[in-house]
């Protein structure tokens, strides 16, 4: 284009009309021809300037870099907003009760009301306190999740009749949980005990710091908010079922008092699936420690510094910020060592110091890390593989080799947002022959 433009400028004066009228005449210039010549020259100059401006914009590196930066920033802003919206939507989906799960609980309660004679409470079995058997503690208000955990343990157990399950739920879900396990008894001769939090009389605000804090929070809430405005505040959802949900989570700190005649117990959360016989856990020498757990740290991730507030001197003086964190979900507890080390009292002291949340923000893992600091035995990672509720890139070889897989994260296997890649590992233990599972359309 530049070559053509240069040629046009040199050839314009060679045109016969311009040459004879303007450059080779001895007489006066033809004004009309001169104006036409000027116009043509100006048009070509204008075109040349436009071409140069276009070329400069296309080949100005600094300008291009700035435009690219602006584009990246704009896309980054949109990506950030999309991630926040996605996380919020995922959180809502994870915390909401699915229609199928609500249906199942209602059907079970309806069955209990319709046929009360079938569901009278049995006397406690001697097996519930037999320390020579394999005992499991599962604390949950999710009937289908608990049934999957229990079925997966039993189906992979070499001697299922030696296994005892202690399920604790809240008062609202107690009837549904009992009806399920009466209608669908545990296979293989395993033993099942279902109780409510309220059945443990020591669980009161005079003894349990978390209950005191919950009651205090409720009083403060009702004093600061008028009842007629309570439903208008989106944050009020955090008070819904706060007492039961929190206590189901914090019951894990009271295992020795709940089961005083036992020496060891395996704690399982309700979002795990067992794939192998677990009796080997009882044979592991914990070396006098209280808690057997799989560590989760790698590099700088999942260290104590991520869970505790090390700007607080109480934390800074007692703990190493680089100490490796471990996971809840599958923990073998030596209850005799727990009693000897007075771990529940230690938990109470830390919980009392954290009334204003200056030591850690929330959850049960931070106080667990503190309570069992230097009292935790690291287990082989194949015992407990985590991340199936948020990480899509876990190796299937690792998963297949695991004794327990854990759907920690928002994408629980009973939710529509569950990852398809891992869902069948959970659904194969769902009792699809149970009539209410079919009626409530679990879609598994």
XYZ file of C-alpha atoms in Angstrom:
444
model
C 0.000 0.000 0.000
C 2.898 2.337 0.779
C 4.521 1.443 -2.574
C 1.275 2.206 -4.417
C 0.871 5.457 -2.525
C 4.429 6.613 -3.346
C 3.898 5.728 -6.995
C 0.607 7.631 -7.103
C 2.250 10.782 -5.694
C 5.038 10.651 -8.316
C 2.681 9.815 -11.169
C 0.055 12.457 -10.440
C 2.077 15.241 -12.044
C 2.685 13.070 -15.087
C -0.959 12.897 -16.024
C -1.370 14.467 -19.521
C -4.046 16.907 -18.409
C -2.021 18.270 -15.486
C 1.265 18.118 -17.381
C 0.037 20.219 -20.307
C -2.092 22.650 -18.313
C 0.112 23.218 -15.288
C 3.725 22.144 -15.886
C 4.404 22.676 -19.647
C 2.394 25.834 -20.389
C 3.880 29.289 -20.890
C 0.532 31.002 -20.453
C -1.748 31.501 -17.459
C -2.781 28.481 -15.384
C -6.216 26.980 -15.778
C -7.873 27.648 -12.425
C -10.304 24.745 -12.718
C -7.512 22.296 -13.486
C -5.420 23.699 -10.624
C -8.268 23.243 -8.122
C -8.840 19.715 -9.388
C -5.119 18.988 -9.016
C -5.080 20.404 -5.448
C -8.127 18.367 -4.490
C -6.606 15.156 -5.793
C -3.328 15.863 -3.987
C -5.144 16.644 -0.693
C -7.227 13.455 -0.971
C -4.092 11.398 -1.393
C -2.367 13.194 1.508
C -5.414 12.529 3.685
C -5.360 8.864 2.697
C -1.641 8.699 3.449
C -2.189 10.160 6.920
C -4.991 7.685 7.649
C -2.781 4.840 6.496
C 0.073 6.017 8.724
C -2.249 6.396 11.738
C -3.632 2.904 11.145
C -0.134 1.485 10.826
C 1.029 3.229 13.982
C -1.886 1.850 15.996
C -1.300 -1.665 14.688
C 2.406 -1.655 15.362
C 2.620 0.432 18.543
C 3.682 -2.243 21.067
C 3.061 -0.125 24.145
C -0.443 0.716 22.999
C -1.174 -2.935 22.258
C 0.182 -4.033 25.644
C -2.004 -1.477 27.430
C -5.086 -2.595 25.511
C -4.280 -6.213 26.360
C -3.883 -5.311 30.039
C -7.247 -3.528 30.002
C -8.880 -6.572 28.405
C -7.296 -8.966 30.924
C -8.424 -6.769 33.827
C -12.000 -6.628 32.501
C -12.120 -10.403 31.995
C -10.573 -10.948 35.448
C -13.285 -8.803 37.013
C -15.976 -10.827 35.270
C -14.289 -14.089 36.298
C -14.111 -12.944 39.924
C -17.815 -12.095 39.939
C -18.663 -15.413 38.293
C -16.621 -17.327 40.896
C -18.341 -15.495 43.769
C -21.775 -16.162 42.284
C -20.858 -19.793 41.680
C -19.554 -20.254 45.220
C -22.693 -18.632 46.648
C -24.985 -20.808 44.525
C -22.992 -23.912 45.457
C -23.202 -23.006 49.146
C -26.980 -22.590 48.933
C -27.318 -25.920 47.115
C -25.111 -27.668 49.688
C -26.922 -26.307 52.732
C -30.458 -26.718 51.438
C -32.385 -29.908 52.187
C -33.085 -31.697 48.884
C -36.716 -32.464 48.181
C -35.996 -36.200 48.035
C -34.308 -36.186 51.460
C -37.170 -34.198 52.984
C -39.631 -36.620 51.394
C -37.792 -39.612 52.851
C -37.825 -38.190 56.378
C -41.543 -37.387 56.114
C -42.382 -40.864 54.823
C -40.473 -42.500 57.664
C -42.184 -40.353 60.290
C -45.550 -41.062 58.674
C -44.777 -44.784 58.936
C -43.931 -44.360 62.614
C -47.197 -42.543 63.336
C -49.291 -45.007 61.328
C -47.829 -48.124 62.968
C -46.594 -47.218 66.466
C -46.808 -50.832 67.625
C -44.019 -51.809 65.189
C -41.557 -49.271 66.466
C -41.398 -49.629 70.202
C -37.917 -49.077 71.605
C -35.903 -52.190 72.331
C -33.868 -52.692 75.461
C -30.160 -51.821 75.108
C -28.028 -54.711 73.896
C -24.991 -55.872 75.809
C -23.035 -55.538 72.568
C -23.385 -51.741 72.771
C -20.900 -51.735 75.647
C -18.728 -54.702 74.708
C -15.153 -53.394 74.335
C -14.104 -56.516 72.433
C -16.241 -55.534 69.429
C -15.573 -52.886 66.756
C -17.462 -49.696 67.584
C -18.314 -46.813 65.236
C -19.671 -43.350 66.087
C -21.717 -41.541 63.440
C -23.398 -38.216 64.261
C -25.849 -36.990 61.626
C -29.360 -35.845 60.786
C -29.188 -37.313 57.253
C -30.897 -40.709 57.107
C -29.796 -41.772 53.634
C -26.191 -40.697 54.268
C -25.967 -42.694 57.499
C -27.469 -45.756 55.833
C -24.812 -45.596 53.080
C -21.997 -45.344 55.625
C -23.326 -48.324 57.584
C -24.021 -50.455 54.494
C -20.571 -49.753 53.075
C -18.900 -50.773 56.350
C -20.910 -53.984 56.669
C -20.579 -55.080 53.032
C -16.789 -54.764 53.221
C -16.388 -56.245 56.718
C -14.949 -59.730 57.046
C -16.911 -60.369 60.279
C -19.870 -57.933 60.221
C -21.453 -59.447 63.340
C -18.597 -57.991 65.389
C -19.371 -54.396 64.375
C -21.472 -51.998 66.454
C -22.797 -48.678 65.134
C -23.663 -45.818 67.477
C -25.746 -43.286 65.542
C -26.690 -40.018 67.227
C -29.082 -37.550 65.628
C -31.258 -34.653 66.770
C -34.703 -35.036 68.286
C -36.422 -33.970 65.059
C -34.850 -36.782 63.001
C -34.776 -39.467 65.693
C -38.033 -41.146 64.651
C -37.060 -41.233 60.971
C -33.642 -42.696 61.756
C -35.097 -45.402 64.024
C -37.809 -46.367 61.535
C -35.275 -46.699 58.715
C -33.086 -49.153 60.619
C -36.136 -51.051 61.880
C -37.490 -51.395 58.332
C -34.027 -52.115 56.910
C -32.032 -53.913 59.623
C -28.277 -53.844 59.312
C -27.036 -56.837 57.362
C -24.605 -59.483 58.507
C -25.690 -59.448 62.138
C -24.110 -56.059 62.895
C -25.569 -54.087 65.796
C -27.234 -50.676 65.601
C -27.906 -48.140 68.361
C -29.802 -44.944 67.490
C -30.063 -42.132 70.035
C -30.758 -38.405 70.209
C -28.443 -35.720 71.564
C -30.965 -35.120 74.315
C -30.499 -38.686 75.570
C -27.091 -37.639 76.923
C -28.070 -35.693 80.010
C -24.605 -34.243 80.569
C -25.012 -32.316 77.319
C -26.318 -29.106 78.876
C -25.191 -25.484 78.934
C -23.805 -25.816 82.454
C -21.196 -28.265 81.179
C -20.848 -27.653 77.444
C -19.277 -24.298 76.423
C -20.678 -24.434 72.890
C -24.230 -24.687 74.224
C -23.614 -21.665 76.458
C -22.290 -19.724 73.501
C -25.274 -20.704 71.379
C -27.716 -19.590 74.076
C -25.808 -16.346 74.536
C -25.856 -15.699 70.790
C -29.587 -16.320 70.637
C -30.276 -13.940 73.507
C -28.108 -11.268 71.916
C -29.809 -11.798 68.586
C -33.322 -11.443 69.964
C -32.369 -8.379 71.979
C -30.870 -6.632 68.967
C -33.547 -7.557 66.422
C -37.272 -7.010 66.653
C -39.233 -10.133 65.976
C -41.190 -8.553 63.131
C -37.929 -7.825 61.299
C -36.349 -11.192 61.940
C -37.334 -12.673 58.599
C -36.046 -9.660 56.659
C -32.410 -10.144 57.588
C -30.646 -12.603 55.259
C -28.063 -13.341 57.936
C -30.723 -14.783 60.203
C -30.413 -18.130 58.404
C -27.315 -18.859 60.452
C -29.518 -19.167 63.525
C -31.751 -21.780 61.933
C -31.175 -25.146 63.636
C -27.962 -23.661 65.031
C -28.162 -25.553 68.310
C -28.644 -29.022 66.876
C -26.307 -28.603 63.940
C -23.544 -27.266 66.123
C -23.964 -29.940 68.755
C -24.014 -32.758 66.217
C -20.676 -31.416 65.034
C -19.243 -30.940 68.523
C -20.367 -34.307 69.942
C -17.065 -35.742 68.715
C -15.361 -34.068 71.675
C -17.424 -36.095 74.186
C -16.821 -39.669 73.012
C -15.314 -40.978 76.309
C -18.329 -39.752 78.276
C -20.830 -41.047 75.731
C -19.226 -44.503 75.688
C -17.594 -44.926 79.104
C -16.995 -48.675 78.839
C -15.221 -48.614 75.482
C -11.472 -48.478 74.932
C -11.413 -47.527 71.238
C -13.945 -46.141 68.783
C -13.857 -45.221 65.102
C -15.431 -41.864 64.285
C -16.965 -41.604 60.802
C -18.630 -38.579 59.249
C -21.787 -39.096 57.220
C -20.231 -38.115 53.874
C -17.799 -41.035 53.671
C -17.950 -44.409 51.945
C -16.041 -47.412 53.257
C -14.430 -49.630 50.609
C -12.401 -52.100 52.686
C -12.501 -53.939 55.978
C -11.527 -51.404 58.667
C -10.690 -53.708 61.567
C -6.988 -53.127 60.901
C -7.409 -49.651 62.404
C -7.999 -51.168 65.836
C -4.697 -53.029 65.538
C -2.598 -49.928 64.843
C -0.320 -48.984 67.723
C -1.087 -45.324 68.417
C 2.026 -45.090 70.618
C 0.091 -43.668 73.536
C -1.536 -40.968 71.398
C -5.257 -40.256 71.357
C -6.150 -39.668 67.732
C -5.208 -41.682 64.643
C -5.784 -39.558 61.538
C -4.504 -38.925 58.012
C -2.483 -35.731 57.629
C -3.524 -33.319 54.878
C -0.598 -30.890 54.575
C 1.529 -30.532 51.449
C 3.989 -27.717 50.900
C 2.649 -24.663 52.696
C -0.973 -25.804 52.486
C -3.087 -27.159 55.369
C -0.716 -26.015 58.086
C -1.863 -24.782 61.502
C -1.371 -21.187 60.316
C -4.358 -21.591 57.986
C -6.730 -22.560 60.783
C -5.603 -20.617 63.856
C -5.019 -16.944 64.547
C -1.280 -16.725 65.204
C -1.495 -12.993 65.873
C -2.995 -14.002 69.218
C -0.238 -14.653 71.808
C -2.116 -17.642 73.278
C -1.886 -19.380 69.910
C 1.588 -18.153 69.062
C 3.080 -19.419 72.339
C 1.506 -22.894 72.242
C 1.528 -24.012 68.617
C 3.854 -24.239 65.638
C 2.324 -22.433 62.636
C 4.021 -24.924 60.304
C 2.598 -27.969 62.104
C 0.768 -30.315 59.756
C -3.021 -30.405 59.928
C -4.974 -33.654 59.792
C -8.487 -34.535 58.695
C -11.717 -35.338 60.452
C -13.973 -37.843 58.742
C -12.264 -41.092 59.719
C -10.498 -41.057 63.082
C -9.603 -43.920 65.366
C -9.676 -42.692 68.983
C -8.023 -44.355 71.960
C -10.569 -43.450 74.631
C -8.336 -44.601 77.498
C -5.556 -42.270 76.341
C -8.188 -39.536 75.868
C -9.294 -39.860 79.476
C -5.701 -39.965 80.684
C -4.775 -36.800 78.770
C -8.049 -35.063 79.777
C -8.717 -33.975 76.200
C -12.318 -32.949 76.775
C -11.219 -30.591 79.540
C -8.580 -29.182 77.186
C -11.241 -28.658 74.515
C -13.451 -26.862 77.039
C -10.654 -24.510 78.061
C -9.938 -23.519 74.451
C -13.635 -23.173 73.652
C -14.131 -20.873 76.663
C -11.231 -18.696 75.497
C -12.745 -18.370 72.031
C -16.048 -16.750 72.978
C -15.190 -13.714 70.839
C -13.648 -15.875 68.062
C -10.183 -14.407 68.428
C -8.431 -17.798 68.407
C -10.189 -19.310 65.399
C -13.214 -18.377 63.370
C -15.535 -21.381 63.330
C -15.791 -25.127 62.814
C -14.588 -28.184 64.718
C -11.231 -28.780 63.032
C -9.394 -25.809 64.648
C -10.309 -26.823 68.232
C -9.553 -30.422 67.256
C -6.074 -29.457 66.059
C -5.507 -27.645 69.348
C -7.000 -30.324 71.612
C -5.074 -33.188 70.018
C -1.864 -31.238 69.375
C 1.058 -33.659 69.823
C -1.546 -36.356 70.573
C -2.240 -37.392 66.974
C -0.711 -40.390 65.220
C -0.326 -40.003 61.455
C -1.959 -42.834 59.481
C -1.114 -44.029 55.998
C -2.937 -41.884 53.446
C -4.585 -44.906 51.833
C -6.803 -45.224 54.902
C -8.625 -41.989 54.133
C -8.757 -40.186 50.753
C -10.393 -36.762 50.821
C -11.689 -34.241 48.318
C -14.445 -36.057 46.417
C -16.804 -33.184 47.193
C -14.723 -30.516 45.457
C -11.673 -31.902 43.628
C -12.369 -33.369 40.142
C -8.778 -34.464 39.520
C -8.202 -37.186 42.135
C -6.604 -40.258 40.584
C -9.001 -43.195 40.303
C -6.124 -45.489 41.276
C -5.783 -43.568 44.550
C -9.540 -43.724 45.116
C -9.790 -47.442 44.357
C -6.916 -48.167 46.741
C -8.489 -46.187 49.609
C -10.148 -47.817 52.594
C -12.386 -44.777 53.099
C -13.281 -42.078 50.560
C -14.574 -38.745 51.808
C -16.926 -36.376 49.972
C -15.829 -33.340 51.963
C -16.789 -30.103 50.208
C -20.077 -28.742 48.902
C -20.689 -31.335 46.183
C -22.178 -34.053 48.379
C -23.101 -37.270 46.551
C -26.794 -37.005 47.497
C -27.080 -33.552 45.891
C -27.748 -32.661 42.261
C -24.443 -30.770 42.178
C -22.432 -33.918 42.981
C -19.567 -34.733 40.623
C -20.717 -37.481 38.256
C -17.228 -38.970 38.193
C -17.435 -39.999 41.844
C -21.174 -40.331 42.438
C -21.495 -44.021 41.564
C -19.006 -44.895 44.318
C -21.655 -43.662 46.759
C -24.886 -44.641 44.995
C -23.931 -48.331 44.789
C -24.440 -48.495 48.558
C -27.853 -46.808 48.516
C -30.587 -49.261 49.505
C -32.687 -48.993 46.353
C -34.941 -51.834 47.492
C -36.241 -49.640 50.284
C -39.737 -48.590 49.162
C -39.430 -44.981 50.333
C -36.200 -44.451 48.385
C -38.115 -45.344 45.227
C -41.147 -43.289 46.221
C -39.084 -40.179 46.940
C -37.288 -40.406 43.592
C -33.709 -40.121 44.723
C -32.583 -40.451 41.120
C -29.675 -42.698 42.029
